[in-house]
Amino acid sequence: MITKALISVAIAVGAAIGVAAPAMADEPDAPVTTCNCDQPVNKPPAPSPQQMNQAIREALATLEAGEV
């Protein structure tokens, strides 16, 4: 019984390795495209630590009040 289990495991591992081998990535045939954008992406300004603390306080107050 143990022998059958070991043989089954060996076959399963061998099959898994055989299936996984072709999945390796190859070099792309097409050239990599680049962006020729003249304008940078507009990002909103990062919040200040005071704004973050205020937002956290407001969220906690909402949770404590049960207004979820």
Coordinates of N, CA and C in Angstrom, one line a residue:
M1 N 0.8 -1.2 0.0 CA 0.0 0.0 0.0 C 0.9 1.3 0.0
I2 N 1.9 1.3 0.8 CA 2.8 2.4 0.9 C 3.6 2.5 -0.4
T3 N 3.9 1.4 -1.0 CA 4.6 1.5 -2.3 C 3.7 2.1 -3.4
K4 N 2.5 1.8 -3.4 CA 1.6 2.4 -4.4 C 1.5 3.9 -4.2
A5 N 1.4 4.3 -2.9 CA 1.3 5.7 -2.6 C 2.6 6.5 -3.0
L6 N 3.7 5.9 -2.8 CA 5.0 6.5 -3.2 C 5.1 6.6 -4.7
I7 N 4.7 5.6 -5.4 CA 4.8 5.6 -6.8 C 3.8 6.6 -7.4
S8 N 2.6 6.7 -6.8 CA 1.7 7.7 -7.2 C 2.2 9.1 -7.0
V9 N 2.8 9.4 -5.9 CA 3.4 10.7 -5.6 C 4.5 11.0 -6.6
A10 N 5.4 10.0 -6.9 CA 6.5 10.2 -7.8 C 5.9 10.6 -9.2
I11 N 4.9 9.9 -9.6 CA 4.3 10.2 -10.9 C 3.7 11.6 -11.0
A12 N 3.0 11.9 -9.9 CA 2.4 13.3 -9.8 C 3.4 14.4 -9.9
V13 N 4.5 14.2 -9.1 CA 5.6 15.2 -9.1 C 6.3 15.3 -10.4
G14 N 6.5 14.1 -11.1 CA 7.1 14.1 -12.4 C 6.2 14.8 -13.4
A15 N 4.9 14.6 -13.3 CA 4.0 15.2 -14.3 C 4.0 16.7 -14.0
A16 N 4.0 17.1 -12.8 CA 3.9 18.6 -12.4 C 5.2 19.3 -13.0
I17 N 6.3 18.6 -12.8 CA 7.6 19.3 -13.3 C 7.5 19.3 -14.8
G18 N 7.0 18.3 -15.5 CA 7.0 18.3 -16.9 C 6.0 19.3 -17.5
V19 N 4.9 19.6 -16.8 CA 4.0 20.6 -17.2 C 4.5 22.0 -17.0
A20 N 5.2 22.2 -15.9 CA 5.7 23.5 -15.5 C 6.9 24.0 -16.4
A21 N 7.7 23.1 -16.9 CA 8.8 23.4 -17.7 C 8.5 24.3 -18.9
P22 N 7.5 24.0 -19.7 CA 7.2 24.8 -20.9 C 6.7 26.2 -20.5
A23 N 6.3 26.4 -19.2 CA 5.8 27.7 -18.9 C 6.8 28.8 -18.6
M24 N 8.1 28.5 -18.9 CA 9.1 29.5 -18.7 C 8.9 30.6 -19.7
A25 N 9.2 31.9 -19.3 CA 9.1 33.0 -20.2 C 10.2 33.1 -21.2
D26 N 9.9 33.5 -22.5 CA 10.9 33.7 -23.5 C 11.0 35.2 -23.7
E27 N 12.1 35.5 -24.5 CA 12.3 36.9 -24.8 C 11.2 37.3 -25.8
P28 N 10.6 38.5 -25.6 CA 9.6 39.0 -26.5 C 10.1 39.2 -27.9
D29 N 9.3 38.9 -28.9 CA 9.7 39.1 -30.3 C 9.5 40.5 -30.7
A30 N 8.4 41.2 -30.2 CA 8.1 42.5 -30.5 C 8.9 43.5 -29.6
P31 N 9.3 44.6 -30.2 CA 10.1 45.6 -29.4 C 9.2 46.2 -28.3
V32 N 9.8 46.6 -27.3 CA 9.1 47.2 -26.2 C 8.7 48.7 -26.6
T33 N 7.5 49.0 -26.4 CA 7.0 50.3 -26.8 C 7.3 51.3 -25.6
T34 N 7.5 52.6 -26.0 CA 7.8 53.6 -25.0 C 6.7 54.7 -25.2
C35 N 6.6 55.5 -24.2 CA 5.7 56.6 -24.2 C 6.4 57.9 -24.6
N36 N 5.9 58.6 -25.5 CA 6.4 59.9 -25.9 C 5.6 61.1 -25.4
C37 N 5.1 60.9 -24.2 CA 4.2 62.0 -23.6 C 5.0 63.2 -23.3
D38 N 4.5 64.4 -23.6 CA 5.1 65.6 -23.3 C 4.8 66.1 -21.9
Q39 N 3.6 65.8 -21.4 CA 3.1 66.3 -20.1 C 3.2 65.2 -19.1
P40 N 3.7 65.5 -17.9 CA 3.7 64.5 -16.9 C 2.3 64.3 -16.3
V41 N 2.1 63.1 -15.7 CA 0.8 62.8 -15.1 C 0.6 63.7 -13.9
N42 N -0.5 64.3 -13.8 CA -0.9 65.2 -12.7 C -1.3 64.3 -11.5
K43 N -0.5 64.4 -10.4 CA -0.8 63.6 -9.2 C -1.3 64.6 -8.1
P44 N -2.3 64.2 -7.4 CA -2.8 65.1 -6.3 C -1.7 65.2 -5.2
P45 N -1.6 66.4 -4.6 CA -0.6 66.5 -3.5 C -0.8 65.5 -2.4
A46 N 0.3 65.1 -1.8 CA 0.2 64.2 -0.7 C -0.4 64.9 0.5
P47 N -1.2 64.2 1.3 CA -1.8 64.9 2.5 C -0.7 65.1 3.5
S48 N -0.9 66.1 4.3 CA 0.0 66.4 5.4 C -0.3 65.5 6.5
P49 N 0.7 65.3 7.5 CA 0.4 64.5 8.6 C -0.8 65.0 9.4
Q50 N -1.0 66.3 9.5 CA -2.2 66.8 10.2 C -3.5 66.4 9.5
Q51 N -3.5 66.4 8.2 CA -4.7 66.0 7.5 C -4.9 64.5 7.7
M52 N -3.9 63.7 7.7 CA -4.0 62.2 7.9 C -4.6 62.0 9.3
N53 N -4.0 62.7 10.3 CA -4.5 62.5 11.7 C -6.0 62.9 11.8
Q54 N -6.3 64.0 11.2 CA -7.7 64.4 11.2 C -8.7 63.4 10.6
A55 N -8.2 62.8 9.4 CA -9.1 61.8 8.7 C -9.2 60.6 9.6
I56 N -8.2 60.2 10.3 CA -8.2 59.0 11.1 C -9.1 59.3 12.3
R57 N -9.0 60.4 12.9 CA -9.9 60.8 14.0 C -11.4 60.8 13.6
E58 N -11.7 61.3 12.4 CA -13.0 61.4 11.9 C -13.6 59.9 11.6
A59 N -12.7 59.1 11.1 CA -13.1 57.7 10.8 C -13.4 56.9 12.1
L60 N -12.5 57.1 13.1 CA -12.8 56.5 14.4 C -14.0 57.0 15.1
A61 N -14.3 58.3 15.0 CA -15.5 58.8 15.6 C -16.7 58.2 14.9
T62 N -16.7 58.1 13.6 CA -17.8 57.5 12.8 C -18.0 56.1 13.3
L63 N -16.9 55.3 13.4 CA -17.1 53.9 13.9 C -17.6 53.8 15.3
E64 N -17.2 54.7 16.2 CA -17.6 54.7 17.6 C -19.1 55.1 17.7
A65 N -19.5 56.0 16.7 CA -20.9 56.4 16.8 C -21.9 55.4 16.1
G66 N -21.3 54.4 15.4 CA -22.1 53.3 14.8 C -22.7 53.8 13.5
E67 N -22.1 54.7 12.8 CA -22.6 55.3 11.6 C -22.0 54.6 10.3
V68 N -21.7 53.4 10.4 CA -21.0 52.7 9.3 C -21.9 52.4 8.2

